[in-house]
Amino acid sequence: MNTAKQRIDALKNILQQAKVDYYIVPTADYHNSEYVNEFFKMREFLSGFTGSAGTLVVSSEEAGLWTDGRYFVQAERELRGSGIVLFKMDEEGVPTIKEYLENHVGEGQTIGFDGRVVDASFGKDLEKLFEGKNVRIVYDQDLAASLWEDRPAMPSSKLWLVPAELCGETVVQKLARVREKMAEEKAQHLLISKLDDIMWLYNIRANDVECNPVALSYTLISKEDAVLFLQKDALTEEAKSYLDTNKILYKDYSDITEYLKNCEIKGNIWCSSSDINYTLYKIMQSRAELVDKANPTEQMKAIKNSVELENIRKYYIEDSAVLTKFLFWMKENAGKISMDELGVSKKLDAMRAEIPGFLDLSFETISAYQSNAAMAHYSASEEHSDKIEAHGFYLVDSGGQYTGSTTDVTRTIALGDITDEMKMHFTKVACAMLRLANAKFLYGCTGRNLDIIARQPLWDCGLDYKHGTGHGIGFILNVHEGPHSIRWQYKPERGETILEAGMIVSDEPGIYIPDSHGIRTENIVEIVKGEKNQYGQFMEFRQLTYVPIDLDAVDIQYMEPSDVNLLNEYHAQVFKKLAPYFDGAELEMLKTATRALEI
Amino acid sequence: MNTAKQRIDALKNILQQAKVDYYIVPTADYHNSEYVNEFFKMREFLSGFTGSAGTLVVSSEEAGLWTDGRYFVQAERELRGSGIVLFKMDEEGVPTIKEYLENHVGEGQTIGFDGRVVDASFGKDLEKLFEGKNVRIVYDQDLAASLWEDRPAMPSSKLWLVPAELCGETVVQKLARVREKMAEEKAQHLLISKLDDIMWLYNIRANDVECNPVALSYTLISKEDAVLFLQKDALTEEAKSYLDTNKILYKDYSDITEYLKNCEIKGNIWCSSSDINYTLYKIMQSRAELVDKANPTEQMKAIKNSVELENIRKYYIEDSAVLTKFLFWMKENAGKISMDELGVSKKLDAMRAEIPGFLDLSFETISAYQSNAAMAHYSASEEHSDKIEAHGFYLVDSGGQYTGSTTDVTRTIALGDITDEMKMHFTKVACAMLRLANAKFLYGCTGRNLDIIARQPLWDCGLDYKHGTGHGIGFILNVHEGPHSIRWQYKPERGETILEAGMIVSDEPGIYIPDSHGIRTENIVEIVKGEKNQYGQFMEFRQLTYVPIDLDAVDIQYMEPSDVNLLNEYHAQVFKKLAPYFDGAELEMLKTATRALEI
């Protein structure tokens, strides 16, 4: 069982015995989380493909792996010799998994998957696809489980409580608001499966998913009760006492299915089919009418309260100061001492770890030199870490988890000579970020209205970046959270969220030139109310990130006078916020790095 | 029966006899057209309120009239003494019609309306509102008809054919495309009730609605047949011969309901419930499964073909030349000769009528001086037409129907002294229009992405305009058409349309300061393909309107250098396009009006 080929063949045998014709192995935990723990990496175990996104479909005829453009090269390499066919998603002529199944699965055949790692929406789509076609869907077993002998244990870290002075709102208050929403939606029960929503609601955290301070858990809320499902090891005495005090019942994580099958249900159940897994969804569906909408906690969590905001503002400045010192060190030492991508990222991680209140990184630091920065989701590793020299661009996207904030920031710096085109690109990206951060807009706007403010300086010269402009960020939680975002594409099936005061969002335009260079400048901003007049309530952004934008890479010939003003105003603020953290030669460097440009 | 009170009382008597408790009289023809012919102005006849928008609800207890903010003052004046209660739409605490009915209509009661003048969506909403509540909806009679003794005749103008050399596509080709779409949607029949869609499809026009060159008509299309319902008087010998040649069957307009009840139906029927009236909808519903989507003709009509575009471009230049001459005359003569809003608009209308190919105005000219221009939908009349003097702003929004185009354009000009604030406002509006017209964007954008480009210069200083930024325009058809638009508000229930090459759209930002001044600058632009590269297909706008922007009202201190460049480039184009139409002193004026500003 040492090769993927052997594992796939073994799985084919199991499928034959179980009378399953097509078996689907996605990349997900039981909660459709963005990052998954080692325990859940079954697709990686079976196929040998280590990318973060991919789905395996195995039948007696063929095994296929679907992944996206970020991973085509890597998947081709890692799948070599496995016999697994690579399906390059979104390439012309390549079927989606649903299309593939539609074309292959015949009358009387069976599709199987572990219903706990497939979200309900996908399961429902399959049901619809094969409606009236005599195709069976079995989802009650992890058929590949027996093949994985040295499977890591299910993560089960200890729960910790967010200190009362950092919450800004007690669990009792939060539950009251959730129950109000339930009454509005005429739902007698609410099942939440989204881990960060559960953490937010109960003011608890843990460490079951890398960089995401969450515990594997579920919760079922009714007018009278709140039941929290947690692993036994998670429950410290302190946690038990806290839950008891707040009248929150707790049960074992693995009891969820039996509980849902047998508990008393009166009336409708609210659960979000894009978050909940198919197994739980089918149980819920058999028990009551479902209200299929996003969890009420998602919007509540996104609007930070004043205590959260106060801490967020404070930590973003400390985080900014450390990143600025790191970038100064990079500019000073590039070419003088030997450095490589992984080495310097470890240095930054260590510097960040010195900030009082530091808990963890909020995601694996992206440290990319020159053309590596043009690759989406590039990550240096022990096997591949390029040397950094005294020319070209270096990009670093990083952030921390602190007892009081989750940060995220990207800067690109020139480490010596760069071409005029690189300067032009850098300047356009800086203008894009600053224009969006300084936009005023009427209340009612969503990210789809605002995205073009960042893209326009790029679109004007035929450039673009193939990612969203902004995402929400958690409070000591996931670095990516919804429901709001800043994106431009029209997707009728995807609802939009009005930008509300108290939300925080990233502002991260970029330019990526394959085999040459990659630039991204990312600040996090807070949404605040501006002037209210006869036209309505105006809204504005307020900077949270205060890190200099490398003036060595700025050329004002590519800026409007108003852009230069925005840059100068931003740098004046950066100096004001960061100066208390700097002295001596470093303070002089800060002064120079934030000097006003003349128009 | 000379007063509204008498007419409402008489209607109450009829309702009592007919056992109808609540009777609704909207403002619509049988096709939910934007403008309605005199024959359909029943609400105006009954209530005495002459505004273009309003709905009357009459019960034994009360008569109420719902209208929007444009008409509050006028409605209050015109309803005085009628006993009709004015419901100011969108004001706080004022119920919508649906809320009013929900609160008033009791068990066992009956709601009535003429189902031909109520669109199916509204009827469906009422059904849903009173589902399971023992409330009857009767819609088969125009109960007020007998009260209106001197009712104008139903309009019935003669059909005319769009000359073959102007169509760019024959009816046979258009029908083939429509049938392809029907096959895609698995619809065996398509019922179209939208008048401009029908005119476009058959390459016919008429004059049944003021300024809209349409004939009252319906059409039912199947794979084999196309049946066109027209009034007898519309059918000239030429039209009959044309329809016969193209194998289009024609029947009498008034036969539609009987025909739909009895014709052979095989399979699904496609009809758009937001266009079709409730009476027809109920017949359709009783006969087959409905495909409720926008007519396929709407999108097809919006994308102009090359012959249409060629004519549109040509006519927009001729129309621009005439408007420019009128504006020069205004600036020359204001204060020297006596002029008033209505008088000068008649002069402009007469000048436009001299353009070869002129058919009609495309809407009633808006000619508004100073604070009148701040009122949305202000229209000077014989009773009220303000004198125009040699100071302040004059706004004119106008357009023509030509054998080859439908035009729409707005300019605001300074007739002498204006304040610095007015200059600032004028300059911001000019920048707003020019920035949007010069935007480059990736294919896939809808008007919701782009709207903010026009609004941002205004939002930046806490200003806004309470109307959309852009609408589509017909080809020898309605001056307002969909499905695309440029608006910013998020309305999940309203689909959006991607901007496609060949669409034309208005770009009309404005600033309106009550009791002071109103500014709007409106160009029409064509959507064209730009560069295609690794990022996708870029799209651009191309100007159709070439009328100087009054430099006397521009102050470059409120512009970025790039704005000045855009204005200068636009004016250079204006001079190039219009010069052939000017000579002598007028040509000198054109030169001055389009001179380049120095940055």
Coordinates of C-alpha atoms in Angstrom, one line a residue, chain A residues 367-597:
Chain A
S367 CA 7.3 34.8 1.3
A368 CA 8.0 35.1 -2.4
Y369 CA 10.8 36.6 -4.4
Q370 CA 10.5 37.9 -7.9
S371 CA 8.6 35.6 -10.3
N372 CA 7.6 33.3 -7.4
A373 CA 5.3 36.2 -6.3
A374 CA 3.5 35.9 -9.6
M375 CA 2.3 32.4 -8.7
A376 CA -1.0 32.4 -6.7
H377 CA -0.6 30.5 -3.4
Y378 CA 3.1 30.0 -3.9
S379 CA 4.7 28.8 -0.7
A380 CA 8.4 28.4 -0.1
S381 CA 9.3 25.1 1.6
E382 CA 12.3 23.2 2.9
E383 CA 12.6 21.6 -0.6
H384 CA 12.2 24.8 -2.5
S385 CA 13.2 28.2 -1.2
D386 CA 14.8 30.7 -3.6
K387 CA 17.7 32.9 -2.7
I388 CA 16.9 36.5 -2.3
E389 CA 19.3 39.1 -3.9
A390 CA 19.7 42.8 -4.0
H391 CA 17.4 43.5 -6.9
G392 CA 13.8 43.0 -7.9
F393 CA 10.6 42.7 -5.8
Y394 CA 10.0 40.7 -2.7
L395 CA 6.4 40.0 -1.6
V396 CA 5.3 39.0 1.9
D397 CA 1.7 38.2 2.9
S398 CA 1.4 37.4 6.6
G399 CA -0.6 37.8 9.8
G400 CA -1.0 36.7 13.3
Q401 CA -3.5 35.5 15.8
Y402 CA -3.4 37.5 19.0
T403 CA -5.4 37.6 22.2
G404 CA -7.4 40.5 20.8
S405 CA -7.1 40.3 17.0
T406 CA -6.4 38.4 13.8
T407 CA -4.2 40.3 11.4
D408 CA -3.5 40.1 7.7
V409 CA -1.2 42.3 5.6
T410 CA 0.8 42.2 2.4
R411 CA 3.6 44.4 1.3
T412 CA 5.9 44.3 -1.7
I413 CA 9.3 46.0 -1.6
A414 CA 12.1 46.7 -4.0
L415 CA 15.4 45.2 -2.9
G416 CA 17.5 47.2 -5.4
D417 CA 17.1 47.9 -9.1
I418 CA 13.7 47.4 -10.6
T419 CA 12.6 48.2 -14.2
D420 CA 10.4 51.2 -15.2
E421 CA 7.5 48.7 -15.9
M422 CA 7.8 47.3 -12.4
K423 CA 7.7 50.8 -11.0
M424 CA 4.6 51.5 -13.1
H425 CA 2.9 48.3 -11.9
F426 CA 3.8 49.0 -8.2
T427 CA 2.6 52.6 -8.4
K428 CA -0.7 51.5 -10.0
V429 CA -1.3 48.9 -7.3
A430 CA -0.6 51.5 -4.6
C431 CA -3.1 53.9 -6.1
A432 CA -5.6 51.1 -6.4
M433 CA -5.4 50.3 -2.7
L434 CA -5.4 53.9 -1.6
R435 CA -8.3 54.9 -3.8
L436 CA -10.5 52.1 -2.5
A437 CA -9.5 52.8 1.1
N438 CA -10.4 56.4 0.7
A439 CA -13.7 55.9 -1.1
K440 CA -16.9 57.5 0.3
F441 CA -20.1 55.7 -0.6
L442 CA -23.7 55.7 0.3
Y443 CA -25.1 53.2 2.7
G444 CA -26.5 50.3 0.7
C445 CA -23.3 49.6 -1.3
T446 CA -22.0 46.1 -1.4
G447 CA -18.5 45.0 -2.4
R448 CA -19.7 44.6 -6.0
N449 CA -20.3 48.3 -6.2
L450 CA -16.8 49.2 -4.8
D451 CA -14.5 46.7 -6.4
I452 CA -14.0 48.7 -9.6
I453 CA -12.5 51.6 -7.6
A454 CA -9.4 49.4 -7.0
R455 CA -9.4 47.7 -10.4
Q456 CA -9.8 50.8 -12.6
P457 CA -6.2 52.0 -12.5
L458 CA -5.3 48.5 -13.6
W459 CA -8.1 48.0 -16.1
D460 CA -7.2 51.3 -17.7
C461 CA -3.9 49.9 -18.8
G462 CA -5.2 46.4 -19.7
L463 CA -4.1 44.7 -16.5
D464 CA -6.1 42.8 -13.8
Y465 CA -5.6 40.5 -10.8
K466 CA -7.5 37.2 -10.8
H467 CA -8.6 37.3 -7.2
G468 CA -11.1 39.2 -5.1
T469 CA -10.2 42.6 -3.8
G470 CA -11.4 42.0 -0.3
H471 CA -12.5 39.5 2.3
G472 CA -13.7 39.8 5.9
I473 CA -11.4 38.9 8.8
G474 CA -12.3 37.2 12.1
F475 CA -11.7 38.4 15.6
I476 CA -9.2 35.9 17.0
L477 CA -10.7 33.7 14.4
N478 CA -10.4 32.7 10.7
V479 CA -8.4 35.1 8.6
H480 CA -11.1 34.7 5.9
E481 CA -14.7 35.2 6.9
G482 CA -17.9 36.4 5.3
P483 CA -20.5 37.2 4.6
H484 CA -19.2 40.4 2.9
S485 CA -16.5 40.7 0.4
I486 CA -15.2 43.0 -2.3
R487 CA -15.5 41.3 -5.7
W488 CA -16.9 42.4 -9.1
Q489 CA -18.2 39.2 -10.8
Y490 CA -22.0 38.9 -11.2
K491 CA -23.1 35.5 -9.7
P492 CA -26.9 35.7 -9.4
E493 CA -27.0 32.6 -7.1
R494 CA -24.6 34.3 -4.7
G495 CA -26.2 36.9 -2.4
E496 CA -24.4 40.1 -1.6
T497 CA -24.0 41.7 1.7
I498 CA -24.3 45.5 2.4
L499 CA -21.2 46.9 4.0
E500 CA -22.1 47.8 7.5
A501 CA -20.3 50.0 10.0
G502 CA -18.1 47.8 12.2
M503 CA -17.2 45.3 9.5
I504 CA -13.6 45.0 8.6
V505 CA -12.4 44.0 5.2
S506 CA -9.2 43.6 3.2
D507 CA -8.2 45.9 0.3
E508 CA -5.6 43.9 -1.7
P509 CA -5.2 44.7 -5.3
G510 CA -2.2 43.2 -7.2
I511 CA -0.4 42.7 -10.5
Y512 CA 1.2 39.4 -11.4
I513 CA 3.4 39.0 -14.4
P514 CA 4.2 35.3 -14.9
D515 CA 8.0 34.5 -14.9
S516 CA 8.8 38.1 -14.0
H517 CA 7.3 39.6 -10.8
G518 CA 4.3 39.8 -8.5
I519 CA 3.0 42.8 -6.6
R520 CA 0.3 42.9 -3.9
T521 CA -0.4 45.7 -1.5
E522 CA -2.9 44.8 1.2
N523 CA -4.3 46.9 4.0
I524 CA -7.2 46.0 6.3
V525 CA -9.8 48.7 6.7
E526 CA -12.7 49.2 9.0
I527 CA -16.1 50.4 7.7
V528 CA -17.3 53.5 9.6
K529 CA -20.2 55.9 9.2
G530 CA -19.5 59.3 7.5
E531 CA -21.7 62.3 6.9
K532 CA -25.5 61.8 6.9
N533 CA -27.4 64.3 4.8
Q534 CA -30.4 64.6 2.5
Y535 CA -28.9 62.1 0.2
G536 CA -28.5 59.4 2.8
Q537 CA -25.9 57.9 5.1
F538 CA -22.4 58.1 3.7
M539 CA -20.0 55.4 4.7
E540 CA -16.2 55.5 4.7
F541 CA -13.2 53.2 5.4
R542 CA -10.7 53.8 8.2
Q543 CA -7.2 52.3 7.9
L544 CA -6.2 49.6 10.4
T545 CA -2.9 48.7 8.7
Y546 CA 0.0 51.2 9.0
V547 CA 3.0 50.0 7.0
P548 CA 4.9 52.2 4.6
I549 CA 4.4 51.7 0.9
D550 CA 7.9 51.4 -0.6
L551 CA 8.7 54.8 -2.1
D552 CA 11.7 53.4 -3.9
A553 CA 9.2 51.6 -6.2
V554 CA 6.8 54.6 -6.6
D555 CA 6.9 56.8 -9.7
I556 CA 4.6 59.8 -9.5
Q557 CA 4.3 60.1 -13.2
Y558 CA 1.8 57.3 -13.0
M559 CA -0.3 59.1 -10.3
E560 CA -2.9 61.8 -10.3
P561 CA -2.1 64.7 -7.9
S562 CA -4.9 63.4 -5.7
D563 CA -3.2 60.0 -5.5
V564 CA 0.0 61.6 -4.3
N565 CA -2.0 63.4 -1.7
L566 CA -3.6 60.1 -0.6
L567 CA -0.2 58.5 -0.3
N568 CA 1.3 61.4 1.6
E569 CA -1.6 61.5 4.0
Y570 CA -1.4 57.8 4.5
H571 CA 2.4 58.0 5.2
A572 CA 1.9 60.9 7.6
Q573 CA -0.5 58.6 9.5
V574 CA 1.9 55.7 9.4
F575 CA 4.6 57.8 10.9
K576 CA 2.4 59.1 13.6
K577 CA 1.1 55.6 14.6
L578 CA 4.5 53.8 14.3
A579 CA 6.9 56.4 15.7
P580 CA 6.3 55.3 19.3
Y581 CA 7.7 51.8 18.4
F582 CA 10.8 53.1 16.7
D583 CA 14.0 54.9 17.8
G584 CA 17.5 55.7 16.7
A585 CA 18.5 54.7 13.2
E586 CA 15.2 52.9 12.7
L587 CA 13.2 56.0 13.5
E588 CA 15.2 57.8 10.8
M589 CA 14.4 55.1 8.4
L590 CA 10.7 55.4 9.3
K591 CA 10.9 59.1 8.6
T592 CA 12.5 58.6 5.2
A593 CA 10.1 55.8 4.3
T594 CA 7.1 58.0 5.1
R595 CA 8.3 61.2 3.7
A596 CA 5.9 63.3 1.6
L597 CA 6.3 63.2 -2.1

